[in-house]
Amino acid sequence: MRHFWYIVRHKWFVMIECFKVGLIWEGIVHDLDKFRIEYFVAYNKYQKRKLFKAQQPEELYPKTGDRGINREILRHRKTGPHHWQYYCYGRKEPSPMPDKYIKEMICDWVGAAKARGRKNLMEWYSEAKDYMVFNEETKGKVDTMLNKFINK
């Protein structure tokens, strides 16, 4: 049940942030796939092993030793256009990310930080950004939008 409430908190925080930037529909449907039974069971198992909260930036592609959760993480990221990984899989070079999905991705990061009690999003981003693969145009937009978002 803990993971269910984490998902609900996360979705709530992301929805509020999306509403603030005019992404009403995206805020409502954000991460609905996390309520699929396969995903929920795999993530619940992952969280129980205490790996969930301990995930560090270098583990943006976590290798949990559990094929079920690895498959579900991969599926979620490959099918969610608000994940930077969506624009990398199966490509030699990352594709540009549309602005609305950059905004949703940042809202996702803010929501995850709030749901996990992380105080400093910029500190996390400065550690994590070297592990993210962005198209050059997208990278510049992410940095600009994130700074505007944090400093508003």
PDB file of C-alpha atoms in Angstrom:
ATOM      1  CA  MET A   1       0.000   0.000   0.000  1.00  0.00           C
ATOM      2  CA  ARG A   2       2.917   2.384   0.618  1.00  0.00           C
ATOM      3  CA  HIS A   3       3.726   2.468  -3.065  1.00  0.00           C
ATOM      4  CA  PHE A   4       0.108   3.192  -3.982  1.00  0.00           C
ATOM      5  CA  TRP A   5       0.156   6.264  -1.737  1.00  0.00           C
ATOM      6  CA  TYR A   6       3.513   7.317  -3.162  1.00  0.00           C
ATOM      7  CA  ILE A   7       2.036   7.191  -6.691  1.00  0.00           C
ATOM      8  CA  VAL A   8      -0.997   9.188  -5.553  1.00  0.00           C
ATOM      9  CA  ARG A   9       1.202  11.844  -3.878  1.00  0.00           C
ATOM     10  CA  HIS A  10       3.492  11.979  -6.890  1.00  0.00           C
ATOM     11  CA  LYS A  11       0.576  12.335  -9.323  1.00  0.00           C
ATOM     12  CA  TRP A  12      -0.979  15.032  -7.134  1.00  0.00           C
ATOM     13  CA  PHE A  13       2.201  17.125  -7.019  1.00  0.00           C
ATOM     14  CA  VAL A  14       2.825  16.688 -10.759  1.00  0.00           C
ATOM     15  CA  MET A  15      -0.783  17.612 -11.549  1.00  0.00           C
ATOM     16  CA  ILE A  16      -0.529  20.831  -9.510  1.00  0.00           C
ATOM     17  CA  GLU A  17       2.735  21.779 -11.237  1.00  0.00           C
ATOM     18  CA  CYS A  18       1.299  20.965 -14.689  1.00  0.00           C
ATOM     19  CA  PHE A  19      -1.785  23.089 -13.986  1.00  0.00           C
ATOM     20  CA  LYS A  20       0.497  26.022 -13.061  1.00  0.00           C
ATOM     21  CA  VAL A  21       2.079  25.923 -16.546  1.00  0.00           C
ATOM     22  CA  GLY A  22      -1.163  25.311 -18.449  1.00  0.00           C
ATOM     23  CA  LEU A  23      -0.743  21.563 -19.047  1.00  0.00           C
ATOM     24  CA  ILE A  24      -4.196  20.593 -17.806  1.00  0.00           C
ATOM     25  CA  TRP A  25      -4.669  17.319 -19.717  1.00  0.00           C
ATOM     26  CA  GLU A  26      -1.089  16.206 -19.152  1.00  0.00           C
ATOM     27  CA  GLY A  27      -1.508  16.874 -15.435  1.00  0.00           C
ATOM     28  CA  ILE A  28      -4.624  14.710 -15.306  1.00  0.00           C
ATOM     29  CA  VAL A  29      -3.286  11.727 -17.272  1.00  0.00           C
ATOM     30  CA  HIS A  30       0.332  11.882 -16.073  1.00  0.00           C
ATOM     31  CA  ASP A  31       1.692   8.408 -15.189  1.00  0.00           C
ATOM     32  CA  LEU A  32      -1.680   6.658 -15.303  1.00  0.00           C
ATOM     33  CA  ASP A  33       0.187   3.588 -16.555  1.00  0.00           C
ATOM     34  CA  LYS A  34       1.666   3.255 -13.068  1.00  0.00           C
ATOM     35  CA  PHE A  35      -1.715   1.918 -11.975  1.00  0.00           C
ATOM     36  CA  ARG A  36      -1.478  -1.051 -14.372  1.00  0.00           C
ATOM     37  CA  ILE A  37      -1.336  -4.182 -12.247  1.00  0.00           C
ATOM     38  CA  GLU A  38       1.959  -5.399 -13.783  1.00  0.00           C
ATOM     39  CA  TYR A  39       3.646  -2.089 -13.133  1.00  0.00           C
ATOM     40  CA  PHE A  40       2.214  -1.658  -9.667  1.00  0.00           C
ATOM     41  CA  VAL A  41       3.220  -5.152  -8.517  1.00  0.00           C
ATOM     42  CA  ALA A  42       6.743  -4.809  -9.921  1.00  0.00           C
ATOM     43  CA  TYR A  43       7.286  -1.359  -8.408  1.00  0.00           C
ATOM     44  CA  ASN A  44       5.831  -2.396  -5.072  1.00  0.00           C
ATOM     45  CA  LYS A  45       8.334  -5.258  -4.958  1.00  0.00           C
ATOM     46  CA  TYR A  46      11.126  -2.841  -5.952  1.00  0.00           C
ATOM     47  CA  GLN A  47      10.188  -0.354  -3.237  1.00  0.00           C
ATOM     48  CA  LYS A  48       9.989  -3.018  -0.542  1.00  0.00           C
ATOM     49  CA  ARG A  49      13.637  -3.853  -1.246  1.00  0.00           C
ATOM     50  CA  LYS A  50      14.544  -0.270  -0.241  1.00  0.00           C
ATOM     51  CA  LEU A  51      16.038   0.440  -3.665  1.00  0.00           C
ATOM     52  CA  PHE A  52      13.332   2.908  -4.650  1.00  0.00           C
ATOM     53  CA  LYS A  53      14.309   5.797  -2.358  1.00  0.00           C
ATOM     54  CA  ALA A  54      18.014   5.062  -2.649  1.00  0.00           C
ATOM     55  CA  GLN A  55      18.059   5.440  -6.435  1.00  0.00           C
ATOM     56  CA  GLN A  56      20.856   7.820  -7.343  1.00  0.00           C
ATOM     57  CA  PRO A  57      21.302   9.776 -10.595  1.00  0.00           C
ATOM     58  CA  GLU A  58      23.814   7.272 -11.962  1.00  0.00           C
ATOM     59  CA  GLU A  59      21.050   4.698 -11.746  1.00  0.00           C
ATOM     60  CA  LEU A  60      18.729   6.475 -14.157  1.00  0.00           C
ATOM     61  CA  TYR A  61      18.702   3.132 -15.941  1.00  0.00           C
ATOM     62  CA  PRO A  62      18.357   0.995 -12.807  1.00  0.00           C
ATOM     63  CA  LYS A  63      19.563  -2.559 -12.873  1.00  0.00           C
ATOM     64  CA  THR A  64      17.654  -4.014  -9.975  1.00  0.00           C
ATOM     65  CA  GLY A  65      18.391  -7.671 -10.625  1.00  0.00           C
ATOM     66  CA  ASP A  66      14.660  -8.147 -11.112  1.00  0.00           C
ATOM     67  CA  ARG A  67      13.553  -8.617 -14.719  1.00  0.00           C
ATOM     68  CA  GLY A  68       9.979  -7.641 -13.864  1.00  0.00           C
ATOM     69  CA  ILE A  69      10.776  -4.172 -12.568  1.00  0.00           C
ATOM     70  CA  ASN A  70      13.466  -3.562 -15.180  1.00  0.00           C
ATOM     71  CA  ARG A  71      10.914  -4.396 -17.918  1.00  0.00           C
ATOM     72  CA  GLU A  72       8.272  -2.133 -16.354  1.00  0.00           C
ATOM     73  CA  ILE A  73      10.675   0.798 -15.900  1.00  0.00           C
ATOM     74  CA  LEU A  74      11.781   0.447 -19.508  1.00  0.00           C
ATOM     75  CA  ARG A  75       8.179   0.184 -20.753  1.00  0.00           C
ATOM     76  CA  HIS A  76       7.139   3.277 -18.787  1.00  0.00           C
ATOM     77  CA  ARG A  77      10.033   5.371 -20.074  1.00  0.00           C
ATOM     78  CA  LYS A  78       9.728   4.170 -23.675  1.00  0.00           C
ATOM     79  CA  THR A  79       6.009   4.992 -23.838  1.00  0.00           C
ATOM     80  CA  GLY A  80       5.934   8.250 -21.850  1.00  0.00           C
ATOM     81  CA  PRO A  81       6.813  11.274 -24.001  1.00  0.00           C
ATOM     82  CA  HIS A  82       7.548  13.275 -20.834  1.00  0.00           C
ATOM     83  CA  HIS A  83      10.647  11.105 -20.256  1.00  0.00           C
ATOM     84  CA  TRP A  84      13.888  12.085 -21.969  1.00  0.00           C
ATOM     85  CA  GLN A  85      14.556   8.373 -22.610  1.00  0.00           C
ATOM     86  CA  TYR A  86      11.515   8.295 -24.941  1.00  0.00           C
ATOM     87  CA  TYR A  87      13.533  10.370 -27.427  1.00  0.00           C
ATOM     88  CA  CYS A  88      16.623   8.134 -27.273  1.00  0.00           C
ATOM     89  CA  TYR A  89      15.529   4.505 -27.484  1.00  0.00           C
ATOM     90  CA  GLY A  90      16.173   2.905 -30.864  1.00  0.00           C
ATOM     91  CA  ARG A  91      17.852   6.008 -32.290  1.00  0.00           C
ATOM     92  CA  LYS A  92      21.463   6.813 -33.098  1.00  0.00           C
ATOM     93  CA  GLU A  93      20.923  10.413 -31.957  1.00  0.00           C
ATOM     94  CA  PRO A  94      18.239  11.691 -29.558  1.00  0.00           C
ATOM     95  CA  SER A  95      15.263  13.412 -31.158  1.00  0.00           C
ATOM     96  CA  PRO A  96      14.202  16.929 -30.142  1.00  0.00           C
ATOM     97  CA  MET A  97      11.704  16.974 -27.291  1.00  0.00           C
ATOM     98  CA  PRO A  98       8.577  19.145 -27.760  1.00  0.00           C
ATOM     99  CA  ASP A  99       8.289  22.050 -25.316  1.00  0.00           C
ATOM    100  CA  LYS A 100       5.114  20.775 -23.670  1.00  0.00           C
ATOM    101  CA  TYR A 101       6.839  17.500 -22.776  1.00  0.00           C
ATOM    102  CA  ILE A 102       9.909  19.338 -21.474  1.00  0.00           C
ATOM    103  CA  LYS A 103       7.545  21.249 -19.191  1.00  0.00           C
ATOM    104  CA  GLU A 104       5.803  18.043 -18.118  1.00  0.00           C
ATOM    105  CA  MET A 105       9.180  16.386 -17.469  1.00  0.00           C
ATOM    106  CA  ILE A 106      10.181  19.264 -15.208  1.00  0.00           C
ATOM    107  CA  CYS A 107       6.798  19.071 -13.452  1.00  0.00           C
ATOM    108  CA  ASP A 108       7.486  15.335 -13.029  1.00  0.00           C
ATOM    109  CA  TRP A 109      10.858  16.070 -11.439  1.00  0.00           C
ATOM    110  CA  VAL A 110       9.299  18.630  -9.086  1.00  0.00           C
ATOM    111  CA  GLY A 111       6.491  16.200  -8.200  1.00  0.00           C
ATOM    112  CA  ALA A 112       8.950  13.380  -7.529  1.00  0.00           C
ATOM    113  CA  ALA A 113      11.098  15.673  -5.378  1.00  0.00           C
ATOM    114  CA  LYS A 114       8.092  16.749  -3.316  1.00  0.00           C
ATOM    115  CA  ALA A 115       6.732  13.203  -2.990  1.00  0.00           C
ATOM    116  CA  ARG A 116      10.141  11.951  -1.827  1.00  0.00           C
ATOM    117  CA  GLY A 117      10.817  14.897   0.459  1.00  0.00           C
ATOM    118  CA  ARG A 118      13.823  16.028  -1.578  1.00  0.00           C
ATOM    119  CA  LYS A 119      14.510  19.676  -0.782  1.00  0.00           C
ATOM    120  CA  ASN A 120      16.807  20.794  -3.565  1.00  0.00           C
ATOM    121  CA  LEU A 121      15.784  19.932  -7.118  1.00  0.00           C
ATOM    122  CA  MET A 122      18.655  21.893  -8.676  1.00  0.00           C
ATOM    123  CA  GLU A 123      21.192  19.928  -6.634  1.00  0.00           C
ATOM    124  CA  TRP A 124      19.641  16.678  -7.910  1.00  0.00           C
ATOM    125  CA  TYR A 125      19.584  17.977 -11.484  1.00  0.00           C
ATOM    126  CA  SER A 126      23.216  19.076 -11.377  1.00  0.00           C
ATOM    127  CA  GLU A 127      24.156  15.502 -10.403  1.00  0.00           C
ATOM    128  CA  ALA A 128      21.728  13.800 -12.790  1.00  0.00           C
ATOM    129  CA  LYS A 129      22.091  15.876 -15.962  1.00  0.00           C
ATOM    130  CA  ASP A 130      25.360  14.239 -17.005  1.00  0.00           C
ATOM    131  CA  TYR A 131      23.527  10.911 -17.243  1.00  0.00           C
ATOM    132  CA  MET A 132      20.681  12.304 -19.352  1.00  0.00           C
ATOM    133  CA  VAL A 133      20.911  12.130 -23.127  1.00  0.00           C
ATOM    134  CA  PHE A 134      19.342  15.141 -24.809  1.00  0.00           C
ATOM    135  CA  ASN A 135      19.393  16.538 -28.295  1.00  0.00           C
ATOM    136  CA  GLU A 136      21.445  19.802 -28.092  1.00  0.00           C
ATOM    137  CA  GLU A 137      18.413  22.034 -28.680  1.00  0.00           C
ATOM    138  CA  THR A 138      16.454  20.158 -26.013  1.00  0.00           C
ATOM    139  CA  LYS A 139      19.312  20.394 -23.499  1.00  0.00           C
ATOM    140  CA  GLY A 140      19.362  24.179 -23.804  1.00  0.00           C
ATOM    141  CA  LYS A 141      15.595  24.378 -23.429  1.00  0.00           C
ATOM    142  CA  VAL A 142      15.629  22.113 -20.364  1.00  0.00           C
ATOM    143  CA  ASP A 143      18.243  24.279 -18.651  1.00  0.00           C
ATOM    144  CA  THR A 144      16.388  27.502 -19.512  1.00  0.00           C
ATOM    145  CA  MET A 145      12.935  26.214 -18.539  1.00  0.00           C
ATOM    146  CA  LEU A 146      14.187  24.627 -15.341  1.00  0.00           C
ATOM    147  CA  ASN A 147      15.858  27.862 -14.249  1.00  0.00           C
ATOM    148  CA  LYS A 148      12.675  29.857 -15.002  1.00  0.00           C
ATOM    149  CA  PHE A 149      10.584  27.237 -13.219  1.00  0.00           C
ATOM    150  CA  ILE A 150      12.740  27.209 -10.089  1.00  0.00           C
ATOM    151  CA  ASN A 151      13.184  30.988  -9.973  1.00  0.00           C
ATOM    152  CA  LYS A 152       9.557  32.008 -10.483  1.00  0.00           C
TER     153      LYS A 152
END
